[in-house]
Amino acid sequence: FFNKEGDFNNLTAAAYHKKTHLLVTGFASGVFHLHELPDFNLIHSLSISDQRIASISINCTGDWIAFGCSGLGQLLVWEWQSESYVLKQQGHFNSMVSLAYSPDGQYIVTGGEDGKVKVWNTSSSFCFVTFTEHNSGVTAVTFTSTGYVVLSASLDGTVRAFDLHRYRNFRTFTSPRPSQFSCLAVDSSGEIVAAGSQDSFEIFIWSMQSGRLLDVLAGHEGPISNLSFNPMKCVLASASWDKTVKLWDMLDSWRTKETLIMNSDVLVVAFRPDGKELAVAALNGQITFWDHENAVQTGSIEGRHDLQMGRKELDKITAKQAAKGKSFTTLCYSADGQSILAGGLSKFVCIYNVKEQILMKKFEISCNYSLDAMEVCEHRSLFFISSPPQDFSFDRRKMTEFGSMALIDEGGGGDEGVAIPLPGVKREIRVTCVRFCPTGRSWAATTTEGLLLYSLDSGLIFDPFELDIDVTPSNIHKTLNQKEYTVAIVMAFKLNEKKLIQEVIEAVPSSEVDVVCSSLPELYVEKLLEFLASAFETSCHLEFYLIWAHKLLMLHGQKLKTR
């Protein structure tokens, strides 16, 4: 049919709904058609993107159609009868390079190489605003302490401030000479904005209030890789490829307070939340911890081996040798300051205990074997008989007596032979930024696989009391007489009779309220709060119900707020 129309070559995706005889076809131009079969009656046609439609799916009733456009990272759900969008989402269509949590942990802001700044809701995982003012890749993003202002630095030579009330770019900070900004920091008051340059080796300081350039800090002899403000004092730490970390005192006219000398190029610095310790990650794979007040190193972690991955297809050296070039490119302290989260050019994100300087846990962010160097096979042998140790993380089938097949040019001479595949044909995985949530209950990472969220609270909503017991009023009274108050409350909510729920709750002694609230499954906490809200209107037991509400919110308020 489409061949006759002359569109067949552009057809990229199709889906058919049996019940409604609906055929949906997507094209390389971003247009989709709805036809009714078998007569091929065109119902309607619409352009949803300027990129090819990669996939189509229809829901079971045939009302909603989902489209995926991989080129721009678009996901659309279209209701064809009312001709309206049910859902419209778009991610970064290039790598995300930076992220930051809002102070209450409700939102995440991300910056990408596509020049976009996106703000996401952590509970729904949807992006609700996108800022497109930057003309080049965004290198760093952060929230101010109020949580209503987002700042972003870019290679286009600007630092922009966005207002989350009106969704507008209300400040643009620039340097006297155009500079490519590689990093960004804002002080705890939200009044001082600092950005580091990767071409002029300077740090620029602006006033948020007036937008004026206050100072230019010179002293580093290499590109500025990272900036961090001390949360408790007016001190700025700057990391540079010149193998130093400098501490600048804002109250002393931005003079250099201290210079910490490292053994290798410094990639990232992070202050502990109490401001008393500084963590520094360098190119040699080490994380060092400093008492910055006295310029004394207090500890170090050798993290290189924790980042080790498999051997790449085109590597001429073993995975063990390749690991020597690995390093952490992003660091973040946990909310309590006892652990540190680290990620880099690897599929692993590591959590270390700062005091003991040991690895607590390693997270594998992807198990996608189509990515390069993903196959890791640890091989340890006590002895070898006439054969040298082999690197089992590499695909042995591609090894010949001449070396790796992947490195052999199969071209017939001339211009046709290509020795090495084009960059991006087989992507390598990496972690660009990790951040702990201020609540301490979750952390997020921007990776080549997307924005990933890890949480302690995600699996807690379940119902452990769904046993074989018949939930009847008589059984509830029996349980109540046995003083099993939590079970009785859960059973009452399952039966969902208001009078019975009231009777059970009022039978709990006030001294037992604390115990019952702490052992109540999370699923019933919200139900109980809803019941209390309506009971306050009518009940004469005001203080008793206030005790319930107070205990529930004290114990479960944080989890409820994050949802």
Coordinates of C-alpha atoms in Angstrom, one line a residue:
F1 CA 0.0 0.0 0.0
F2 CA 2.7 2.5 1.0
N3 CA 4.8 1.4 -2.0
K4 CA 2.1 2.7 -4.3
E5 CA 2.1 5.9 -2.3
G6 CA 5.8 6.2 -2.7
D7 CA 6.3 6.3 1.1
F8 CA 7.4 2.8 1.7
N9 CA 11.1 3.5 2.0
N10 CA 10.4 5.9 4.8
L11 CA 8.3 3.5 6.8
T12 CA 10.1 2.9 10.2
A13 CA 7.5 1.4 12.6
A14 CA 4.1 -0.1 12.6
A15 CA 1.5 -1.6 15.0
Y16 CA -1.8 -3.3 14.4
H17 CA -4.8 -3.5 16.9
K18 CA -6.8 -6.7 16.1
K19 CA -10.1 -5.7 17.8
T20 CA -10.5 -2.3 16.3
H21 CA -8.8 -3.2 12.9
L22 CA -6.5 -0.2 13.5
L23 CA -3.1 0.1 11.7
V24 CA -0.7 2.7 13.0
T25 CA 2.4 3.5 10.8
G26 CA 5.3 5.7 11.6
F27 CA 7.7 7.3 9.2
A28 CA 11.3 8.6 9.1
S29 CA 9.9 12.2 8.8
G30 CA 8.2 12.0 12.2
V31 CA 4.7 11.6 10.6
F32 CA 2.3 8.8 11.6
H33 CA -0.9 7.6 9.9
L34 CA -4.0 5.8 11.3
H35 CA -5.7 3.5 8.9
E36 CA -8.7 1.3 9.3
L37 CA -8.2 -2.1 7.7
P38 CA -9.0 -4.0 5.5
D39 CA -10.1 -1.0 3.3
F40 CA -7.1 1.3 4.3
N41 CA -9.4 4.2 5.2
L42 CA -7.2 7.0 6.5
I43 CA -8.6 8.1 9.9
H44 CA -6.0 10.7 10.5
S45 CA -2.4 11.7 10.0
L46 CA -0.1 13.9 12.2
S47 CA 3.5 15.0 12.5
I48 CA 4.8 14.5 16.1
S49 CA 8.5 15.1 15.6
D50 CA 11.1 16.0 13.0
Q51 CA 13.0 12.7 13.8
R52 CA 12.1 9.2 12.7
I53 CA 9.6 7.3 14.8
A54 CA 11.4 4.3 16.2
S55 CA 8.6 2.3 17.8
I56 CA 4.8 2.2 18.2
S57 CA 2.6 0.4 20.7
I58 CA -1.2 0.4 21.1
N59 CA -2.9 -0.3 24.5
C60 CA -5.4 -3.1 25.0
T61 CA -8.5 -1.1 24.4
G62 CA -7.1 0.6 21.2
D63 CA -7.7 4.1 22.6
W64 CA -4.1 5.2 23.3
I65 CA -1.1 4.9 21.0
A66 CA 2.5 5.3 22.3
F67 CA 5.3 6.5 20.1
G68 CA 9.1 6.4 20.7
C69 CA 11.5 8.7 18.8
S70 CA 15.0 7.5 19.7
G71 CA 16.8 10.4 18.0
L72 CA 15.4 13.0 20.4
G73 CA 14.6 10.7 23.3
Q74 CA 10.9 11.4 22.9
L75 CA 8.0 9.4 24.4
L76 CA 4.5 10.3 23.4
V77 CA 1.1 8.8 24.3
W78 CA -1.7 10.0 21.9
E79 CA -5.4 9.5 22.3
W80 CA -6.6 9.3 18.7
Q81 CA -10.3 9.8 19.3
S82 CA -10.0 13.1 21.1
E83 CA -6.8 13.9 19.2
S84 CA -4.9 14.9 22.4
Y85 CA -1.7 14.0 24.2
V86 CA -2.0 11.9 27.3
L87 CA 1.7 12.0 28.0
K88 CA 4.6 13.9 26.4
Q89 CA 8.1 13.4 27.7
Q90 CA 11.5 14.1 26.2
G91 CA 14.9 13.3 27.7
H92 CA 18.4 14.7 26.8
F93 CA 19.3 13.4 23.3
N94 CA 23.0 13.5 24.2
S95 CA 24.8 12.4 27.4
M96 CA 23.8 14.0 30.7
V97 CA 26.8 15.4 32.4
S98 CA 25.6 16.9 35.7
L99 CA 22.9 16.7 38.2
A100 CA 21.8 18.3 41.5
Y101 CA 19.1 17.6 44.1
S102 CA 16.8 20.4 45.4
P103 CA 17.3 21.0 49.2
D104 CA 14.1 19.0 50.0
G105 CA 14.9 16.1 47.7
Q106 CA 11.7 16.5 45.6
Y107 CA 13.4 17.6 42.4
I108 CA 16.5 16.8 40.4
V109 CA 18.0 19.2 37.8
T110 CA 20.2 17.7 35.0
G111 CA 22.4 19.3 32.4
G112 CA 23.3 17.7 29.1
E113 CA 25.7 18.0 26.1
D114 CA 22.6 19.0 24.1
G115 CA 22.6 22.3 25.9
K116 CA 19.4 21.6 27.8
V117 CA 18.6 22.0 31.5
K118 CA 15.8 19.8 32.7
V119 CA 14.0 19.6 36.1
W120 CA 12.6 16.2 37.1
N121 CA 10.1 15.2 39.8
T122 CA 11.7 12.4 41.9
S123 CA 8.4 10.7 42.8
S124 CA 6.9 10.6 39.3
S125 CA 10.2 10.5 37.4
F126 CA 8.8 13.0 34.9
C127 CA 10.5 16.1 33.6
F128 CA 8.2 19.1 34.1
V129 CA 10.3 22.0 32.7
T130 CA 13.1 22.3 30.1
F131 CA 15.3 25.3 29.6
T132 CA 16.9 25.7 26.2
E133 CA 18.7 29.0 26.5
H134 CA 22.3 27.6 26.3
N135 CA 23.9 27.4 22.8
S136 CA 26.4 24.8 23.8
G137 CA 26.8 21.8 26.1
V138 CA 25.9 22.3 29.8
T139 CA 28.8 21.3 32.1
A140 CA 27.4 21.9 35.6
V141 CA 24.1 22.5 37.3
T142 CA 23.1 23.3 40.9
F143 CA 20.2 24.5 43.1
T144 CA 20.4 27.5 45.5
S145 CA 19.6 26.9 49.2
T146 CA 16.0 28.2 48.7
G147 CA 15.3 25.5 46.1
Y148 CA 13.6 27.9 43.7
V149 CA 16.6 28.9 41.6
V150 CA 18.6 26.6 39.3
L151 CA 22.0 27.6 38.0
S152 CA 23.8 26.2 35.0
A153 CA 27.3 26.7 33.5
S154 CA 28.0 26.0 29.8
L155 CA 30.7 25.9 27.2
D156 CA 29.0 28.8 25.5
G157 CA 30.6 31.2 28.0
T158 CA 27.5 31.9 30.2
V159 CA 26.2 30.9 33.6
R160 CA 22.4 31.2 33.7
A161 CA 20.0 31.4 36.6
F162 CA 16.5 30.1 36.1
D163 CA 13.4 30.8 38.3
L164 CA 11.3 27.8 39.1
H165 CA 8.2 29.9 40.0
R166 CA 7.9 31.6 36.6
Y167 CA 10.1 29.2 34.6
R168 CA 12.3 31.9 33.1
N169 CA 16.0 32.8 32.7
F170 CA 16.2 35.8 35.0
R171 CA 20.1 36.2 35.2
T172 CA 22.9 35.6 32.8
F173 CA 26.5 35.9 34.1
T174 CA 29.3 36.3 31.6
S175 CA 33.1 37.0 31.8
P176 CA 34.9 40.0 30.3
R177 CA 36.6 37.7 27.8
P178 CA 34.7 34.7 26.4
S179 CA 35.5 31.6 28.5
Q180 CA 34.3 28.0 28.4
F181 CA 33.0 27.3 31.9
S182 CA 33.7 23.7 33.1
C183 CA 32.4 23.8 36.7
L184 CA 30.0 25.8 39.0
A185 CA 29.4 26.4 42.7
V186 CA 27.0 28.6 44.7
D187 CA 27.5 29.5 48.4
S188 CA 25.1 28.4 51.2
S189 CA 23.4 31.8 51.2
G190 CA 22.7 31.7 47.4
E191 CA 24.3 35.1 46.9
I192 CA 27.7 34.3 45.5
V193 CA 28.1 32.4 42.3
A194 CA 31.5 30.9 41.2
A195 CA 32.4 29.3 37.9
G196 CA 35.8 27.8 36.7
S197 CA 37.2 28.3 33.2
Q198 CA 38.9 25.5 31.3
D199 CA 40.7 27.8 28.8
S200 CA 41.9 30.8 30.8
F201 CA 42.5 28.9 34.1
E202 CA 40.6 31.5 36.1
I203 CA 37.7 31.4 38.6
F204 CA 35.0 34.1 38.1
I205 CA 32.9 35.3 41.1
W206 CA 29.5 37.1 40.6
S207 CA 26.8 38.5 42.8
M208 CA 23.4 36.8 42.3
Q209 CA 21.6 39.9 43.4
S210 CA 23.1 42.4 40.9
G211 CA 24.5 40.0 38.3
R212 CA 27.8 42.0 38.5
L213 CA 31.3 40.3 38.2
L214 CA 32.8 40.8 41.7
D215 CA 36.2 39.2 41.2
V216 CA 38.5 37.1 39.0
L217 CA 40.7 34.6 40.9
A218 CA 43.9 33.7 39.1
G219 CA 46.6 31.4 40.4
H220 CA 46.0 28.0 38.9
E221 CA 48.3 26.9 36.0
G222 CA 45.9 24.4 34.4
P223 CA 42.2 24.1 33.6
I224 CA 39.8 24.4 36.6
S225 CA 38.2 20.9 36.9
N226 CA 35.9 21.4 39.9
L227 CA 34.7 24.0 42.5
S228 CA 33.0 23.5 45.9
F229 CA 31.9 25.9 48.6
N230 CA 32.3 25.0 52.3
P231 CA 28.7 24.6 53.6
M232 CA 29.6 26.3 56.9
K233 CA 32.2 28.9 56.1
C234 CA 32.9 31.4 53.3
V235 CA 35.6 29.3 51.8
L236 CA 35.8 28.1 48.2
A237 CA 37.9 25.0 47.2
S238 CA 39.1 24.8 43.6
A239 CA 40.6 21.7 41.9
S240 CA 42.8 22.0 38.8
W241 CA 44.8 19.9 36.4
D242 CA 47.9 21.7 37.8
K243 CA 47.9 19.0 40.6
T244 CA 46.7 21.5 43.3
V245 CA 43.6 22.3 45.3
K246 CA 43.4 25.9 46.4
L247 CA 41.2 27.3 49.2
W248 CA 40.1 30.9 48.8
D249 CA 38.8 32.9 51.7
M250 CA 35.8 35.1 50.7
L251 CA 36.1 37.3 53.9
D252 CA 39.8 38.0 53.3
S253 CA 39.3 39.5 49.8
W254 CA 39.4 36.1 48.1
R255 CA 43.1 35.5 49.1
T256 CA 44.5 32.0 48.8
K257 CA 44.2 30.6 52.3
E258 CA 45.8 27.3 51.6
T259 CA 47.3 25.3 48.6
L260 CA 47.1 21.5 48.9
I261 CA 49.7 19.7 46.6
M262 CA 48.7 16.4 45.0
N263 CA 50.6 13.7 43.2
S264 CA 48.4 13.8 40.1
D265 CA 45.9 16.1 38.2
V266 CA 42.9 16.8 40.5
L267 CA 39.5 16.0 39.0
V268 CA 37.0 16.7 41.7
V269 CA 36.7 18.1 45.3
A270 CA 33.8 17.8 47.8
F271 CA 33.3 19.1 51.3
R272 CA 31.7 17.0 54.0
P273 CA 28.2 18.4 54.9
D274 CA 29.6 19.7 58.3
G275 CA 32.5 21.5 56.3
K276 CA 35.3 20.0 58.4
E277 CA 36.7 17.6 55.8
L278 CA 37.6 17.8 52.2
A279 CA 37.6 14.8 49.8
V280 CA 39.8 15.0 46.6
A281 CA 39.8 12.6 43.7
A282 CA 42.8 12.6 41.3
L283 CA 43.7 11.2 38.0
N284 CA 45.8 8.4 39.6
G285 CA 42.5 6.8 40.9
Q286 CA 43.1 7.9 44.6
I287 CA 40.6 9.6 46.8
T288 CA 42.3 11.6 49.6
F289 CA 40.8 13.1 52.7
W290 CA 42.1 16.4 54.1
D291 CA 41.7 18.4 57.3
H292 CA 41.7 21.6 55.3
E293 CA 42.0 23.9 58.3
N294 CA 45.5 22.5 59.1
A295 CA 46.4 21.3 55.6
V296 CA 46.9 17.7 56.8
Q297 CA 45.9 14.6 54.9
T298 CA 43.8 12.3 57.1
G299 CA 43.4 9.3 54.9
S300 CA 43.2 7.9 51.3
I301 CA 41.4 5.3 49.3
E302 CA 43.0 3.4 46.4
G303 CA 39.9 3.1 44.2
R304 CA 41.5 2.2 40.9
H305 CA 40.8 -1.6 41.2
D306 CA 37.2 -1.0 42.1
L307 CA 36.6 0.6 38.7
Q308 CA 38.1 -2.3 36.8
M309 CA 36.1 -3.5 33.8
G310 CA 36.6 -6.0 31.0
R311 CA 39.0 -5.6 28.1
K312 CA 37.8 -3.4 25.3
E313 CA 37.6 -4.9 21.8
L314 CA 40.4 -2.7 20.4
D315 CA 42.6 -2.8 23.5
K316 CA 46.1 -4.1 23.0
I317 CA 46.7 -4.4 26.7
T318 CA 44.9 -6.5 29.4
A319 CA 42.0 -5.3 31.5
K320 CA 44.3 -5.3 34.5
Q321 CA 46.7 -2.9 32.8
A322 CA 43.9 -0.8 31.5
A323 CA 42.6 -0.4 35.1
K324 CA 45.7 1.6 35.9
G325 CA 44.4 4.4 33.8
K326 CA 41.0 4.5 35.6
S327 CA 40.0 7.3 38.0
F328 CA 37.0 8.8 39.8
T329 CA 35.5 11.8 38.1
T330 CA 32.6 12.5 40.5
L331 CA 32.4 12.4 44.3
C332 CA 29.6 13.1 46.9
Y333 CA 29.3 12.7 50.6
S334 CA 26.3 11.1 52.2
A335 CA 24.0 13.3 54.2
D336 CA 25.5 12.1 57.5
G337 CA 29.1 12.5 56.1
Q338 CA 30.0 8.9 57.1
S339 CA 30.1 7.5 53.5
I340 CA 31.3 8.8 50.2
L341 CA 29.8 8.0 46.8
A342 CA 32.2 7.8 43.8
G343 CA 31.8 7.2 40.1
G344 CA 33.9 7.5 36.9
L345 CA 34.7 5.9 33.5
S346 CA 33.3 2.6 34.5
K347 CA 30.0 0.7 35.0
F348 CA 30.5 0.7 38.8
V349 CA 29.5 3.3 41.4
C350 CA 31.2 2.7 44.7
I351 CA 30.2 3.6 48.3
Y352 CA 33.1 3.8 50.7
N353 CA 33.1 4.2 54.5
V354 CA 35.2 7.4 55.1
K355 CA 36.4 6.5 58.6
E356 CA 37.4 2.9 57.9
Q357 CA 38.4 3.7 54.3
I358 CA 36.9 0.5 53.0
L359 CA 34.5 -0.3 50.1
M360 CA 31.0 -0.9 51.5
K361 CA 29.1 -1.6 48.3
K362 CA 29.5 -1.6 44.5
F363 CA 26.6 -0.8 42.3
E364 CA 26.6 -2.1 38.7
I365 CA 24.7 0.5 36.7
S366 CA 24.1 -1.7 33.6
C367 CA 24.5 -5.3 32.5
N368 CA 24.1 -4.5 28.8
Y369 CA 26.6 -6.6 27.0
S370 CA 26.3 -4.7 23.7
L371 CA 28.4 -2.0 25.4
D372 CA 32.2 -2.3 25.2
A373 CA 34.3 -3.8 28.0
M374 CA 31.3 -5.1 29.9
E375 CA 32.4 -8.7 30.3
V376 CA 34.4 -9.1 33.5
C377 CA 35.6 -12.5 34.4
E378 CA 37.8 -12.6 37.5
H379 CA 40.3 -15.4 37.1
R380 CA 42.7 -16.4 39.9
S381 CA 44.9 -19.4 39.8
L382 CA 47.3 -20.8 42.4
F383 CA 49.8 -21.9 39.8
F384 CA 50.3 -22.3 36.0
I385 CA 51.8 -25.2 34.2
S386 CA 53.7 -24.0 31.2
S387 CA 51.0 -21.5 30.3
P388 CA 51.0 -17.8 31.2
P389 CA 48.0 -16.1 32.9
Q390 CA 45.2 -15.2 30.4
D391 CA 42.9 -12.3 30.4
F392 CA 39.5 -14.0 30.5
S393 CA 37.5 -10.7 30.4
F394 CA 38.3 -10.6 26.6
D395 CA 36.5 -12.5 23.9
R396 CA 38.9 -15.4 23.2
R397 CA 37.1 -16.3 20.0
K398 CA 38.4 -13.1 18.4
M399 CA 42.1 -13.9 19.3
T400 CA 44.3 -15.3 16.6
E401 CA 48.1 -15.9 16.4
F402 CA 48.3 -12.4 14.7
G403 CA 46.4 -10.7 17.6
S404 CA 42.8 -9.6 18.0
M405 CA 40.5 -9.9 15.0
A406 CA 39.0 -6.6 15.9
L407 CA 42.2 -4.8 15.1
I408 CA 42.7 -6.5 11.7
D409 CA 41.8 -4.4 8.6
E410 CA 39.7 -6.5 6.3
G411 CA 39.6 -3.9 3.6
G412 CA 40.9 -4.8 0.2
G413 CA 43.4 -1.9 0.0
G414 CA 42.7 1.6 -1.2
D415 CA 40.2 3.8 0.7
E416 CA 37.7 1.1 1.5
G417 CA 39.5 -0.5 4.4
V418 CA 38.6 0.9 7.8
A419 CA 40.9 -0.4 10.6
I420 CA 38.9 0.9 13.5
P421 CA 35.1 1.3 13.8
L422 CA 33.7 4.8 14.0
P423 CA 33.5 6.4 17.5
G424 CA 30.1 5.6 19.0
V425 CA 29.5 2.4 17.1
K426 CA 30.1 0.5 20.3
R427 CA 29.6 2.8 23.2
E428 CA 31.5 2.7 26.4
I429 CA 29.6 3.1 29.6
R430 CA 30.5 5.9 32.1
V431 CA 29.2 7.7 35.1
T432 CA 29.4 11.5 34.8
C433 CA 27.9 12.7 38.1
V434 CA 26.6 11.2 41.4
R435 CA 24.7 13.0 44.1
F436 CA 23.1 12.0 47.4
C437 CA 19.7 13.2 48.3
P438 CA 19.7 15.7 51.2
T439 CA 17.2 13.4 53.0
G440 CA 19.9 10.6 52.9
R441 CA 17.3 8.1 51.7
S442 CA 18.4 8.0 48.0
W443 CA 21.1 8.9 45.5
A444 CA 21.1 9.6 41.8
A445 CA 23.6 9.2 39.0
T446 CA 23.8 10.7 35.5
T447 CA 25.3 8.0 33.2
T448 CA 25.5 7.1 29.5
E449 CA 22.4 4.9 30.3
G450 CA 20.3 7.8 31.5
L451 CA 19.4 9.3 34.9
L452 CA 19.3 6.5 37.5
L453 CA 17.8 6.8 41.0
Y454 CA 18.6 4.4 43.8
S455 CA 16.4 4.5 46.9
L456 CA 16.0 2.8 50.3
D457 CA 12.2 3.4 50.3
S458 CA 11.1 2.0 47.0
G459 CA 10.2 -1.5 48.2
L460 CA 8.5 -0.7 51.5
I461 CA 4.9 -0.4 50.4
F462 CA 3.7 -4.0 50.8
D463 CA 1.1 -5.9 52.8
P464 CA 2.6 -8.5 55.1
F465 CA -0.7 -9.3 57.0
E466 CA -2.5 -10.9 54.1
L467 CA -2.8 -14.3 55.8
D468 CA -5.5 -17.0 55.5
I469 CA -7.4 -15.6 58.5
D470 CA -11.0 -14.6 57.6
V471 CA -11.3 -10.9 58.1
T472 CA -14.6 -10.7 59.9
P473 CA -15.8 -8.3 62.7
S474 CA -15.8 -11.2 65.2
N475 CA -12.1 -12.1 64.4
I476 CA -11.2 -8.4 64.7
H477 CA -12.7 -8.2 68.2
K478 CA -10.9 -11.5 69.1
T479 CA -7.6 -10.0 68.0
L480 CA -8.3 -6.8 69.9
N481 CA -9.0 -8.8 73.1
Q482 CA -5.6 -10.5 72.6
K483 CA -4.1 -6.9 72.6
E484 CA -2.7 -7.4 69.1
Y485 CA -3.6 -3.8 68.2
T486 CA -1.6 -3.4 64.9
V487 CA -3.1 -6.6 63.4
A488 CA -6.6 -5.5 64.5
I489 CA -6.1 -2.1 62.8
V490 CA -4.9 -3.6 59.6
M491 CA -7.8 -6.1 59.6
A492 CA -10.3 -3.3 60.3
F493 CA -8.9 -1.3 57.3
K494 CA -9.2 -4.4 55.1
L495 CA -12.9 -4.6 56.0
N496 CA -13.1 -0.8 55.6
E497 CA -16.1 -0.2 57.9
K498 CA -15.7 3.3 59.4
K499 CA -17.5 2.4 62.7
L500 CA -15.3 -0.7 63.2
I501 CA -12.1 1.3 62.5
Q502 CA -13.1 3.9 65.0
E503 CA -13.9 1.2 67.6
V504 CA -10.5 -0.5 67.1
I505 CA -8.5 2.8 67.2
E506 CA -10.2 4.0 70.3
A507 CA -9.6 0.7 72.0
V508 CA -5.8 1.2 71.8
P509 CA -4.4 2.6 75.1
S510 CA -2.6 6.0 74.6
S511 CA 0.6 4.4 76.0
E512 CA 0.6 1.9 73.2
V513 CA 0.1 4.4 70.4
D514 CA 3.9 4.8 69.8
V515 CA 4.5 1.1 69.4
V516 CA 1.5 0.6 67.1
C517 CA 2.5 3.5 64.9
S518 CA 6.1 2.2 64.5
S519 CA 4.9 -1.3 63.6
L520 CA 2.2 -0.2 61.2
P521 CA 2.8 -1.2 57.5
E522 CA 3.4 1.9 55.3
L523 CA 0.4 1.1 53.2
Y524 CA -1.9 1.6 56.2
V525 CA -0.2 4.8 57.5
E526 CA -1.8 6.9 54.7
K527 CA -5.2 5.2 55.3
L528 CA -5.0 5.9 59.0
L529 CA -4.0 9.5 58.4
E530 CA -7.0 9.9 56.1
F531 CA -9.3 8.4 58.8
L532 CA -7.8 10.7 61.5
A533 CA -8.4 13.8 59.3
S534 CA -12.1 13.0 59.0
A535 CA -12.3 12.0 62.7
F536 CA -11.0 15.4 63.9
E537 CA -14.2 17.0 62.4
T538 CA -16.6 15.0 64.6
S539 CA -14.8 13.2 67.5
C540 CA -14.7 14.5 71.0
H541 CA -11.4 12.6 71.7
L542 CA -9.3 15.5 70.3
E543 CA -6.1 15.0 72.3
F544 CA -6.2 11.2 71.8
Y545 CA -6.4 11.6 68.0
L546 CA -3.7 14.4 68.1
I547 CA -1.4 11.9 69.8
W548 CA -2.0 9.5 66.9
A549 CA -1.4 12.1 64.2
H550 CA 1.7 13.4 66.0
K551 CA 3.3 9.9 66.3
L552 CA 2.4 8.9 62.7
L553 CA 3.9 12.1 61.2
M554 CA 7.1 11.9 63.4
L555 CA 7.7 8.3 62.4
H556 CA 6.6 8.3 58.7
G557 CA 6.5 12.0 57.7
Q558 CA 9.8 11.9 55.8
K559 CA 8.8 8.9 53.7
L560 CA 5.4 10.4 53.0
K561 CA 7.0 13.7 51.9
T562 CA 9.3 12.0 49.4
R563 CA 6.2 10.4 47.8

